[in-house]
PDB file of C-alpha atoms in Angstrom:
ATOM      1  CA  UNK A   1     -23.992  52.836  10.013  1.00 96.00           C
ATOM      2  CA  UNK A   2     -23.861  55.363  13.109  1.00 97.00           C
ATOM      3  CA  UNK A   3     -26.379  58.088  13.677  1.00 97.00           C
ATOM      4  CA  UNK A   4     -25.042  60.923  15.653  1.00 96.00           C
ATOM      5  CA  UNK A   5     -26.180  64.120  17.353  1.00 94.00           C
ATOM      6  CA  UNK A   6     -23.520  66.561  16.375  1.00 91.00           C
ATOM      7  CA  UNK A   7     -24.438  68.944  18.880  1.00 95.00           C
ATOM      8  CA  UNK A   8     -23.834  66.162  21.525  1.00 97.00           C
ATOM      9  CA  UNK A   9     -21.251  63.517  19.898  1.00 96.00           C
ATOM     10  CA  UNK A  10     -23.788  61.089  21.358  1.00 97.00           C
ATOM     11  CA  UNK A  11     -24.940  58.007  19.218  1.00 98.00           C
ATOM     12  CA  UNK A  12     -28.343  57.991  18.678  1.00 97.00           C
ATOM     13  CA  UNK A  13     -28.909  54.973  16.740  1.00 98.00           C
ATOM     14  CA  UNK A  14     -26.728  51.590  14.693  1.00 98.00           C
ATOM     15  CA  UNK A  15     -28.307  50.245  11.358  1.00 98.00           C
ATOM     16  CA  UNK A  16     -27.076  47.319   9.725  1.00 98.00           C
ATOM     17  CA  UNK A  17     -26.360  47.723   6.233  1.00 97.00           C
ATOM     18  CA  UNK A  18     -26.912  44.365   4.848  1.00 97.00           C
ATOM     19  CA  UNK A  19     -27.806  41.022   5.616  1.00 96.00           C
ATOM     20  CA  UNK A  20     -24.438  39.877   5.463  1.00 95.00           C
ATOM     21  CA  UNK A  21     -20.967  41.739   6.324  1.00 95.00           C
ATOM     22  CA  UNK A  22     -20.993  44.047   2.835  1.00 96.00           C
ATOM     23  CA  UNK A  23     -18.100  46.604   3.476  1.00 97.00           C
ATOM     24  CA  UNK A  24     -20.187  50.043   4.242  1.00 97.00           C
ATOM     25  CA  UNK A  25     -18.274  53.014   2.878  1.00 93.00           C
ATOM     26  CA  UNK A  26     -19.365  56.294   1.082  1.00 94.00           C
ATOM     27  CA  UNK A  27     -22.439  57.854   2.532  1.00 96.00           C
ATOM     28  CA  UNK A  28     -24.635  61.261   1.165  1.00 96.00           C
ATOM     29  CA  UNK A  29     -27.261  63.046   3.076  1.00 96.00           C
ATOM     30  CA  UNK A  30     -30.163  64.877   1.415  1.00 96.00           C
ATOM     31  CA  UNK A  31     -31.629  67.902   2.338  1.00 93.00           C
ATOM     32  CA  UNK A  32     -33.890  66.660   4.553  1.00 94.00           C
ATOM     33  CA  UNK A  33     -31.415  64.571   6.376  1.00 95.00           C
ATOM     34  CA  UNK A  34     -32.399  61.524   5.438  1.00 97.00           C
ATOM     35  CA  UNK A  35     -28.694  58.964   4.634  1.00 98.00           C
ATOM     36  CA  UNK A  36     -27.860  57.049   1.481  1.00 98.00           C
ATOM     37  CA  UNK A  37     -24.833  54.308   2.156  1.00 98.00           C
ATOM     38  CA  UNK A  38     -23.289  52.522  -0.395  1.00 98.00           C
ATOM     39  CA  UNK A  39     -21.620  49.478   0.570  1.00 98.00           C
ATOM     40  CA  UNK A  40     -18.751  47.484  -1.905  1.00 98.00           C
ATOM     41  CA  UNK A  41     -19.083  43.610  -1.813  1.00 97.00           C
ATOM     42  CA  UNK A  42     -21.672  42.833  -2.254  1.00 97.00           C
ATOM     43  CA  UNK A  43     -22.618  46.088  -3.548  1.00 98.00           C
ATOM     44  CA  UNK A  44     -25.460  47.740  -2.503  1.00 98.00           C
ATOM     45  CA  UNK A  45     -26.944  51.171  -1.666  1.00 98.00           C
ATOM     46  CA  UNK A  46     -29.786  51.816   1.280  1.00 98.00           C
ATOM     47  CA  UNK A  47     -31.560  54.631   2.632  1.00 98.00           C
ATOM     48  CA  UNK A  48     -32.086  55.190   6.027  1.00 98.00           C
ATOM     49  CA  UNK A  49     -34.815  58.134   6.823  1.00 98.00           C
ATOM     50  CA  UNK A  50     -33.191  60.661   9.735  1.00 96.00           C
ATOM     51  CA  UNK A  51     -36.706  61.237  11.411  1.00 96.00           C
ATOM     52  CA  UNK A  52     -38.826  58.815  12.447  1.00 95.00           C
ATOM     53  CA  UNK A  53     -42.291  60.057  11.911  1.00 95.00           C
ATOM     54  CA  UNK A  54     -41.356  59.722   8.051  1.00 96.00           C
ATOM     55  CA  UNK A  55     -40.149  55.604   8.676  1.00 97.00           C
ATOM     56  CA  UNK A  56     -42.499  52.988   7.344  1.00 95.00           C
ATOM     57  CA  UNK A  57     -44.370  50.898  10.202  1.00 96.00           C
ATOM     58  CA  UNK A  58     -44.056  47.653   7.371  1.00 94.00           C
ATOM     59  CA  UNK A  59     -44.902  44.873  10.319  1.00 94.00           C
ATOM     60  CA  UNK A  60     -48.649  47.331  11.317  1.00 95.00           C
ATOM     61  CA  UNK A  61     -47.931  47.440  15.118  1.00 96.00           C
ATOM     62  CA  UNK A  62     -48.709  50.657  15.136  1.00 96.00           C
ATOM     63  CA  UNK A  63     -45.175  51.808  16.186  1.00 96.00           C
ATOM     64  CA  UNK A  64     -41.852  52.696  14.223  1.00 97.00           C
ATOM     65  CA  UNK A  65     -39.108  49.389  15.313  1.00 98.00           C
ATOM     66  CA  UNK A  66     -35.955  51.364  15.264  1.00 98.00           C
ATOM     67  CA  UNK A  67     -32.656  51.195  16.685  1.00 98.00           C
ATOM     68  CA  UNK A  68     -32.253  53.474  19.991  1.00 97.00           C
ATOM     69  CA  UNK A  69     -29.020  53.472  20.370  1.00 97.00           C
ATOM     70  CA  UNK A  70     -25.474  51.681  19.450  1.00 97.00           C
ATOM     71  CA  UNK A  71     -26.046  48.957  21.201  1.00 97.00           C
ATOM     72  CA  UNK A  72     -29.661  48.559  19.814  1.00 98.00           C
ATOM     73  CA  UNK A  73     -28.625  47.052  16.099  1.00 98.00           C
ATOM     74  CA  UNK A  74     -31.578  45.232  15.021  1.00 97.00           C
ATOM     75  CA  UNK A  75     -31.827  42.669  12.792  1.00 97.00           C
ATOM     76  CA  UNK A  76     -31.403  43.052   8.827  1.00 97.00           C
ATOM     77  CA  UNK A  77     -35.471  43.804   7.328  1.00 96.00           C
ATOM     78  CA  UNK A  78     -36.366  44.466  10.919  1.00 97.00           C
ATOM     79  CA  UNK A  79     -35.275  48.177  11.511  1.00 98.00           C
ATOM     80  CA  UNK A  80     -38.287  50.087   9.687  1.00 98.00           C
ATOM     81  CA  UNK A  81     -36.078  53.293   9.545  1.00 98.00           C
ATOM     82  CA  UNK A  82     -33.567  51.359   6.832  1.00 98.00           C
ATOM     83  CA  UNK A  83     -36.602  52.034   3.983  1.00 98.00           C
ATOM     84  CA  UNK A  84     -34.789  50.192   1.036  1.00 98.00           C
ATOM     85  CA  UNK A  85     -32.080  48.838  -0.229  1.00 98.00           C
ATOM     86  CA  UNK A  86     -30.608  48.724  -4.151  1.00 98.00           C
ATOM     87  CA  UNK A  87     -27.998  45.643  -4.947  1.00 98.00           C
ATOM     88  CA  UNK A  88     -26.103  45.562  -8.099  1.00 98.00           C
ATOM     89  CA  UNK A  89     -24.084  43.071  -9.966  1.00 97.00           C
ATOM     90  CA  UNK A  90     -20.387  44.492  -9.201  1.00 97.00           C
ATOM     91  CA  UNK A  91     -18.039  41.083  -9.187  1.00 97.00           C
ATOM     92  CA  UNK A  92     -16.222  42.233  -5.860  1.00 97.00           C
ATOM     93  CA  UNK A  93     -14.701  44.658  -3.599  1.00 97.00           C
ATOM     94  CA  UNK A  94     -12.522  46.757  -6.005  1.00 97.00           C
ATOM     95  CA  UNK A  95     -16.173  47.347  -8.326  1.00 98.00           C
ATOM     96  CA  UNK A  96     -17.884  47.806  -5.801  1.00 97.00           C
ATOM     97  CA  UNK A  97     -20.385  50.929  -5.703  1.00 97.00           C
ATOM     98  CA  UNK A  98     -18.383  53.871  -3.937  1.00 96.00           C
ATOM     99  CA  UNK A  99     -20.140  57.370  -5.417  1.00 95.00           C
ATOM    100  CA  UNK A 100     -22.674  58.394  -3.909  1.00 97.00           C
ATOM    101  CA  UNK A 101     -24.551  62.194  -4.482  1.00 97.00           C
ATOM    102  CA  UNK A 102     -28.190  63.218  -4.177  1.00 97.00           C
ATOM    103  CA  UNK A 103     -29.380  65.277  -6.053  1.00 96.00           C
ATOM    104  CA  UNK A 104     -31.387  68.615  -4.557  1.00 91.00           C
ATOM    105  CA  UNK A 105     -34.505  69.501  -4.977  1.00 92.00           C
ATOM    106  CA  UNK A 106     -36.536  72.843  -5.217  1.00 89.00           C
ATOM    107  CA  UNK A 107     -40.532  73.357  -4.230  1.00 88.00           C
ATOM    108  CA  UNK A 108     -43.124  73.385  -7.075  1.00 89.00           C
ATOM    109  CA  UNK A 109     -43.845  77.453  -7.857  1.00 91.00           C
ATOM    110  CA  UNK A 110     -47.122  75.976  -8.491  1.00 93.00           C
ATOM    111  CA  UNK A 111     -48.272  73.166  -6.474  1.00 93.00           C
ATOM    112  CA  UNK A 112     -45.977  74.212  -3.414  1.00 92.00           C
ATOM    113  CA  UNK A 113     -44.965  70.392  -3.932  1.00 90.00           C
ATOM    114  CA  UNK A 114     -40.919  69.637  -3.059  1.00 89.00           C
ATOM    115  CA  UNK A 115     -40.424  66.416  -4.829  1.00 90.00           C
ATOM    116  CA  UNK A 116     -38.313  63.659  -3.052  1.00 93.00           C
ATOM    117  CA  UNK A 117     -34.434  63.881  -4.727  1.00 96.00           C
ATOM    118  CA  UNK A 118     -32.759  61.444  -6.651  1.00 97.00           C
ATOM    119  CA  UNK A 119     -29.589  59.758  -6.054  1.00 98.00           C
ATOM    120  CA  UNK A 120     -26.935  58.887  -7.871  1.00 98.00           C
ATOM    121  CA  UNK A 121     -24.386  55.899  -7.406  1.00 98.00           C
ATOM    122  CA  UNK A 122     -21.651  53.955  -9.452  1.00 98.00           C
ATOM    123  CA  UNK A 123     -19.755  50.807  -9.684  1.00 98.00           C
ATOM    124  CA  UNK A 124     -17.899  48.772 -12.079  1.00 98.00           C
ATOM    125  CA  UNK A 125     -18.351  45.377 -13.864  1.00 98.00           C
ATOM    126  CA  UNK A 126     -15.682  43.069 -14.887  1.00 96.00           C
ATOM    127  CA  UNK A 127     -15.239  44.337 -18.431  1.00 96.00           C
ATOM    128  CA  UNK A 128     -14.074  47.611 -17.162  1.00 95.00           C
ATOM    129  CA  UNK A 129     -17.371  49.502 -18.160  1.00 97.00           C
ATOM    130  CA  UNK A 130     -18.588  51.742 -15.505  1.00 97.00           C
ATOM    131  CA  UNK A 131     -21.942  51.590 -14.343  1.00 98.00           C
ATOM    132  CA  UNK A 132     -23.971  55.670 -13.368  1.00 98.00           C
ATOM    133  CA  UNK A 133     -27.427  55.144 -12.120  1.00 98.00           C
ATOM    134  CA  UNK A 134     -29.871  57.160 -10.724  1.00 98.00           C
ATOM    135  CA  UNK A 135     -32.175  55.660  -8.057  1.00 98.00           C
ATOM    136  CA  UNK A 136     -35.410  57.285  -7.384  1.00 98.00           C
ATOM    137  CA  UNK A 137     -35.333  58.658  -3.709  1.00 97.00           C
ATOM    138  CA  UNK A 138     -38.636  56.957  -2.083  1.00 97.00           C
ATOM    139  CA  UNK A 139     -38.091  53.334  -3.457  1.00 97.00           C
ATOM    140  CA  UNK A 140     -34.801  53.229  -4.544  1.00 98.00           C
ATOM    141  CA  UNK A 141     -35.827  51.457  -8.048  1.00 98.00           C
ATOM    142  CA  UNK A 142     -32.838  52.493 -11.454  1.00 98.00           C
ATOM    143  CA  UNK A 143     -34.664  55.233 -12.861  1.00 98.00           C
ATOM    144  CA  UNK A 144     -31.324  55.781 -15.451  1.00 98.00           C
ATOM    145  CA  UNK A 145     -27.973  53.776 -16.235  1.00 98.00           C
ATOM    146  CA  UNK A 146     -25.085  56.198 -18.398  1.00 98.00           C
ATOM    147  CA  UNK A 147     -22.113  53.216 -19.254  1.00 98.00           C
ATOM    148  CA  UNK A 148     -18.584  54.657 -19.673  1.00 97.00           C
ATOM    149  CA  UNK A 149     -16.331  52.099 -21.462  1.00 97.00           C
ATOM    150  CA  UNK A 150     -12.732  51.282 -20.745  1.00 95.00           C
ATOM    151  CA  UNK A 151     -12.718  53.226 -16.960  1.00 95.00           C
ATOM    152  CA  UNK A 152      -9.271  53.881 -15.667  1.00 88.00           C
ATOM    153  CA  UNK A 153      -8.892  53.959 -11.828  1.00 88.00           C
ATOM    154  CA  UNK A 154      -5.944  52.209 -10.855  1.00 89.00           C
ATOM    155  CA  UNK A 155      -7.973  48.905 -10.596  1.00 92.00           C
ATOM    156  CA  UNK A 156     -10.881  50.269  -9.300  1.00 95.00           C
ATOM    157  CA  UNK A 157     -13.846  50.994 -10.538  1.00 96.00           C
ATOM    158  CA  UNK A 158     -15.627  55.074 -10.054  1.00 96.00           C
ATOM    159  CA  UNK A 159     -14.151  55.810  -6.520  1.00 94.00           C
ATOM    160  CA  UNK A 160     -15.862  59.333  -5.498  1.00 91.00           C
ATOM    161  CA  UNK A 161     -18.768  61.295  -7.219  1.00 94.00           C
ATOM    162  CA  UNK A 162     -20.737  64.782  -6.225  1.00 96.00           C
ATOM    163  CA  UNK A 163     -23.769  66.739  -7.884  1.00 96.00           C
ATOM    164  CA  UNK A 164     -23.989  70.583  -8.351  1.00 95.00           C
ATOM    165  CA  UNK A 165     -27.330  73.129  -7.945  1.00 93.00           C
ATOM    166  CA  UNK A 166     -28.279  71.413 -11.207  1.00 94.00           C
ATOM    167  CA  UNK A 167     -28.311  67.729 -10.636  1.00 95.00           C
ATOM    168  CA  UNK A 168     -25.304  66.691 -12.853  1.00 97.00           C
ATOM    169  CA  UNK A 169     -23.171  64.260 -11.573  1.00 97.00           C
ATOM    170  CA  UNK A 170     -19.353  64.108 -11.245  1.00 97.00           C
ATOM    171  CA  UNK A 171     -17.483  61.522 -10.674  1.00 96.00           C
ATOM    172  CA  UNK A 172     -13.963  60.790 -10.264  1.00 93.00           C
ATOM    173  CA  UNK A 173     -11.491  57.776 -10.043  1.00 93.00           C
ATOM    174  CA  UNK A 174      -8.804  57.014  -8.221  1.00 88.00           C
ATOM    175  CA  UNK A 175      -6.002  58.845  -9.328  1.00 79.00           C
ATOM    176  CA  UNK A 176      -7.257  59.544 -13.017  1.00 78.00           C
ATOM    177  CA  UNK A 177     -10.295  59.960 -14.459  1.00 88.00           C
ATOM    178  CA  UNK A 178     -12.784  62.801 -14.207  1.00 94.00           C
ATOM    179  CA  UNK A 179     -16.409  62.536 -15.680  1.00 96.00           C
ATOM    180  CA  UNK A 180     -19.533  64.832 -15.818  1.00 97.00           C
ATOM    181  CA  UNK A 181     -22.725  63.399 -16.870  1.00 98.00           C
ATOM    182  CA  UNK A 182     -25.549  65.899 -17.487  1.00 98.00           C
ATOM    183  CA  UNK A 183     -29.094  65.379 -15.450  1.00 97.00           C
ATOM    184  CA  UNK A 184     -31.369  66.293 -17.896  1.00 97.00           C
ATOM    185  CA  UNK A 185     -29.662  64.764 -21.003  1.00 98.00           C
ATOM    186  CA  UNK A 186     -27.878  62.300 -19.346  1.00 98.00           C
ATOM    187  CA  UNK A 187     -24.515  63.022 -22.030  1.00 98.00           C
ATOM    188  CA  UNK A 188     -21.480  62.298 -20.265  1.00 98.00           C
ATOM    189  CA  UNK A 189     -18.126  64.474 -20.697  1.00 97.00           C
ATOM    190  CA  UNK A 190     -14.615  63.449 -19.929  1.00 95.00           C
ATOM    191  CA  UNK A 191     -13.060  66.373 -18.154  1.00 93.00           C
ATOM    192  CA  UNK A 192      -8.703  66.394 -18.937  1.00 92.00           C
ATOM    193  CA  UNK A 193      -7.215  66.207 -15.711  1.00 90.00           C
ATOM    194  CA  UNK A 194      -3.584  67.214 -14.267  1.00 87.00           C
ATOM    195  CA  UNK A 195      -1.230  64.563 -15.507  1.00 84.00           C
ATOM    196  CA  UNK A 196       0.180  64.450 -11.620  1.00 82.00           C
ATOM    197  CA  UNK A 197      -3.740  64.788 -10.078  1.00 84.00           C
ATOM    198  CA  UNK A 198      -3.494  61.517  -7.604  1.00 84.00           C
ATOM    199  CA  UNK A 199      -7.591  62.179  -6.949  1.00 88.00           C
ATOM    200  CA  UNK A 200      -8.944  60.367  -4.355  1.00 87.00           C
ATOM    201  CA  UNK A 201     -11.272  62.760  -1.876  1.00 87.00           C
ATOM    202  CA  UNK A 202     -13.860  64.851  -4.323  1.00 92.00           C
ATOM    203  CA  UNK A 203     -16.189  67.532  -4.000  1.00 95.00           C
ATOM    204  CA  UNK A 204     -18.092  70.666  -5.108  1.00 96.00           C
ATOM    205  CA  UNK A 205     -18.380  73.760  -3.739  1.00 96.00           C
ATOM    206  CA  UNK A 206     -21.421  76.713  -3.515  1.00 93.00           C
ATOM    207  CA  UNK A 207     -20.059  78.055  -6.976  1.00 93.00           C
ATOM    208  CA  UNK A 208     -20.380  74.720  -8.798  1.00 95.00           C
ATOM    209  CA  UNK A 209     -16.477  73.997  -9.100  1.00 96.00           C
ATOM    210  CA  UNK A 210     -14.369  71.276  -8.357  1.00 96.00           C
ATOM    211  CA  UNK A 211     -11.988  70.259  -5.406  1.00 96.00           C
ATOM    212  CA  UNK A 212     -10.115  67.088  -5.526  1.00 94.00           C
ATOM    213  CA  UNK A 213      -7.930  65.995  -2.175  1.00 91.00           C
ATOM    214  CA  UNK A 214      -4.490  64.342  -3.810  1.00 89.00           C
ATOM    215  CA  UNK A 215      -3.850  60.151  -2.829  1.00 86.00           C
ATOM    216  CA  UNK A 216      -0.545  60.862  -3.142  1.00 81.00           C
ATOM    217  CA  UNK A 217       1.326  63.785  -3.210  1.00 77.00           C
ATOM    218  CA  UNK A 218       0.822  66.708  -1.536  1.00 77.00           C
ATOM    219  CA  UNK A 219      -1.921  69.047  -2.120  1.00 85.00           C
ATOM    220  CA  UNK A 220      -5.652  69.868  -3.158  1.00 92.00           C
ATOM    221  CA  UNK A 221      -6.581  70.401  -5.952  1.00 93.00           C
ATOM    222  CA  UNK A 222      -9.520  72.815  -7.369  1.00 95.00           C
ATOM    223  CA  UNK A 223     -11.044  73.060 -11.304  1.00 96.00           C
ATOM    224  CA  UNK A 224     -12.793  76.566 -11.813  1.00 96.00           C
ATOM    225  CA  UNK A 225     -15.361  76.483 -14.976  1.00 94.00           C
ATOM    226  CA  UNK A 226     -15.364  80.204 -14.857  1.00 94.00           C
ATOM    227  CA  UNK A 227     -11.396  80.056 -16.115  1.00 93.00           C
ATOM    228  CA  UNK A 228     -11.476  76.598 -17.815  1.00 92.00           C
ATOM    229  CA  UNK A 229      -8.319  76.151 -15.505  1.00 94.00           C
ATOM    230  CA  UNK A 230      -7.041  73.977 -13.012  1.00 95.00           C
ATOM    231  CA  UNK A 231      -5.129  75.416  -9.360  1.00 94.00           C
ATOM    232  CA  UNK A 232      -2.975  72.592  -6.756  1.00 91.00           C
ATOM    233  CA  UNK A 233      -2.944  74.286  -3.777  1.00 89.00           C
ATOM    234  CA  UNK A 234       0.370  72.811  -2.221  1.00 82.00           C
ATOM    235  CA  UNK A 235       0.305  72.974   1.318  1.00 75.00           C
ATOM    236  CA  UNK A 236      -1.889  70.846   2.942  1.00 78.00           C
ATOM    237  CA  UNK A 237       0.398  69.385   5.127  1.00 85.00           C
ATOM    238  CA  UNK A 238       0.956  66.301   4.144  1.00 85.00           C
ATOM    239  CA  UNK A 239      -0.485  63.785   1.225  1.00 85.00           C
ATOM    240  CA  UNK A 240      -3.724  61.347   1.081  1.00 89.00           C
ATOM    241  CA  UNK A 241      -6.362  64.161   1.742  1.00 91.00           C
ATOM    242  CA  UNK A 242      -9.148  61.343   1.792  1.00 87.00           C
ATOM    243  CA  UNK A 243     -12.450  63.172   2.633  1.00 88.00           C
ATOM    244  CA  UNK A 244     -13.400  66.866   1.007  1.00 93.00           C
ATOM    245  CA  UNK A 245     -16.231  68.650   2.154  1.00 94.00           C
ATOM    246  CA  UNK A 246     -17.124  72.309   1.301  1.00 95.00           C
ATOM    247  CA  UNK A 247     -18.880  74.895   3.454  1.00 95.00           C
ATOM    248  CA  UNK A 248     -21.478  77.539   2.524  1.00 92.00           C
ATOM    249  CA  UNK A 249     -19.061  80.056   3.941  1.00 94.00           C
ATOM    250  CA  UNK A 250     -16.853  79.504   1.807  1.00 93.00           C
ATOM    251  CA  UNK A 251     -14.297  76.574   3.090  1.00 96.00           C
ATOM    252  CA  UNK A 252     -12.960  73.783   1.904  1.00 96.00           C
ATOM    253  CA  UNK A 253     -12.674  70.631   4.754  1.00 96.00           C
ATOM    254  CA  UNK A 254     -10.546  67.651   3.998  1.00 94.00           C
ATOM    255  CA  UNK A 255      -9.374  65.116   6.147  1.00 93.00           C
ATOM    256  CA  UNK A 256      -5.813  63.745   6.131  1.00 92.00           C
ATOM    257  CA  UNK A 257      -4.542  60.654   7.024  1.00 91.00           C
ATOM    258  CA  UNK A 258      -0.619  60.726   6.023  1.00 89.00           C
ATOM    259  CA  UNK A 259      -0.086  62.265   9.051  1.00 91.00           C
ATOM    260  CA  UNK A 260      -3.585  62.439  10.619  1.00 94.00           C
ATOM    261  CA  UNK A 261      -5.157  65.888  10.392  1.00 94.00           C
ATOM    262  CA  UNK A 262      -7.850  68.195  10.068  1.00 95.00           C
ATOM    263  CA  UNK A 263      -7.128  70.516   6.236  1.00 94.00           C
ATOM    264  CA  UNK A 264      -8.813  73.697   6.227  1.00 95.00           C
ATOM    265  CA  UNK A 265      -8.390  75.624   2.761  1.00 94.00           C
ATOM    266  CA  UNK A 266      -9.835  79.237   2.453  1.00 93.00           C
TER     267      UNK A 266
END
């Protein structure tokens, strides 16, 4: 996992993400910074804190043993930046946990308190049951598990999830299924999808709705709740839109890789 200044493009730091070569993949930064990244067999999910005052001196040296730089990659347990790390029981690659969303937070009206967030993550066992859990944000220990039988994802198991202002997760898989699981009751929702919706990159925008980048196919799609309806905007030139990202002034980023190219949507 790379740290980078992206005011510079320089590297600042390389964390190992496991003991063992463990297939890194989806990452999510909080609001203050701070990196989850989920890795797929053998799954696992770690944080890594982004400043280094708030890292954990664990060996009492009275100094913070961190990685300076990419060719600084210290040894698994021994970078005190990489704070902890969650493993779960997914039988192999295709299970392996791929969403990955914190949730945000908001300061205490009346202790002034902002609360660490949560984070949510999901894999697959071998029965086809897919696994939601929420991981509390300073340990990483399951604080909640929602099961959805029978998942459909073209073999795979939940392939791409994102939280709104509220904390709900949604997840999607690849190519079919939708899902919305509610933070406070933890009830989770099917949401009907486009019979040709190839989903594959997935996020949420500043008004709450969804925006799915199309495996195959060409397009982006977007769900708005306001209108119960779903839009394909056509023209993104070309198909596999793998990574969506939206802006807070209103853009939508995804990144293309049949050909190779930057999509900006409006």
């Amino acid at each position: 996992m790379s740290k980078i200044d992206t005011k510079t493009g320089v590297e600042q730091a390389r964390y190992r993400t496991a003991a063992a070569p463990s297939n890194p993949s989806r990452t999510s930064v909080n609001q203050y910074g701070d990196v989850a990244v989920s890795s797929r067999d053998p799954g696992s999910i770690i944080k890594i804190m982004a400043l280094k005052q708030k890292c954990i001196d664990s060996n009492n040296n009275g100094m913070i043993d961190t990685s300076t730089g990419p060719n600084d990659i210290r040894p698994w347990g021994a970078d005190e930046c990489v704070v902890w790390s969650q493993t779960f029981p997914s039988p192999g690659y295709s299970y392996g946990p791929r969403p990955t969303a914190w949730e945000g937070v908001a300061q205490d009206p009346v202790t002034c308190e902002t609360p660490t967030p949560r984070l949510w993550g999901g894999w697959m066992d071998n029965q086809n049951n897919a696994h939601f859990v929420r991981l509390d944000g300073d340990t990483g220990v399951q604080l909640d598990e929602v099961i959805r039988p029978n998942w459909f994802g073209s073999g795979y198991g939940p392939y791409g999830g994102a939280v709104n202002s509220a904390g709900d997760l949604y997840a999607v898989g690849l190519e079919t299924t939708l899902i919305h699981i509610d933070a406070e009751t933890l009830v989770l929702d099917d949401i009907q999808v486009p019979a040709d919706l190839a989903s594959y990159g997935f996020a949420i925008d500043k008004n709450g709705d969804i925006w799915v980048g199309h495996c195959f196919g060409e397009g982006v799609s977007t769900y708005s709740f306001a209108n119960n309806q779903w839009t394909t905007i056509p023209n993104a030139g070309g198909t596999r839109v793998n990574g969506v990202q939206a802006d807070r002034n209103g853009n939508v980023w995804g990144a293309g890789s049949d050909p190779c190219r930057l999509v900006q949507i409006d």
